[in-house]
Amino acid sequence: RARRDAFKKLSDSKHCEKSMDFDDLLPHVGEFGRYQKLLIFFICLPACIPCGFHAFNQLFMSATPRHWCQVPELEAAGLSASAARSLSIPKEEDEFSQCTQYLVENYTTENLVPDPSWPVVPCRSGWHYNTSVVSSSIVIDYDLVCDRAIYPTIGLSLLNVGGIIGVYVF
């Protein structure tokens, strides 16, 4: 009844002759009260917390560790991983290339010192990954490196576009 009287008083006053502001109406209707607090704590927060985990999960799932080409011939010859890498992978700016390897027909007849004049080709037999920091990710599971390195970025973009569409549909 007090609110009804407040509305009547507000409409009868000269204040109503000029345009009414939303801020002028809020004290009569009721501002941020118990209902709004309950709405936030019991509906909005439980919905937002899992949404944050879902939104940032892909950043961790698509981490790209250091990698280099796999050369099965050298693995079959019994060379250690570091010796095989130094023999079969060219260096780019003091680091081993992540996407190319030397094209050598038969490593067993070659000298065990790489020759920079050897032809370089993209990886032909997959990759080895440094799993000391990132032990598992979709990049490792599906070999999303080098020519396919754009796919995790496309996935993240589609997730965000889907989020925009899903918010409005929801």
XYZ file of C-alpha atoms in Angstrom, residues 1-12 25 27-30:
17
model
C 0.000 0.000 0.000
C 2.890 2.368 0.759
C 4.249 1.848 -2.763
C 0.867 2.551 -4.311
C 0.622 5.773 -2.317
C 4.144 6.707 -3.387
C 3.233 6.158 -7.043
C 0.060 8.207 -6.658
C 1.979 10.982 -4.947
C 4.610 10.855 -7.684
C 2.034 11.033 -10.459
C 0.098 13.856 -8.785
C 11.385 5.734 -10.065
C 13.405 4.409 -4.815
C 9.632 3.976 -5.088
C 9.778 0.512 -6.675
C 12.634 -0.783 -4.601
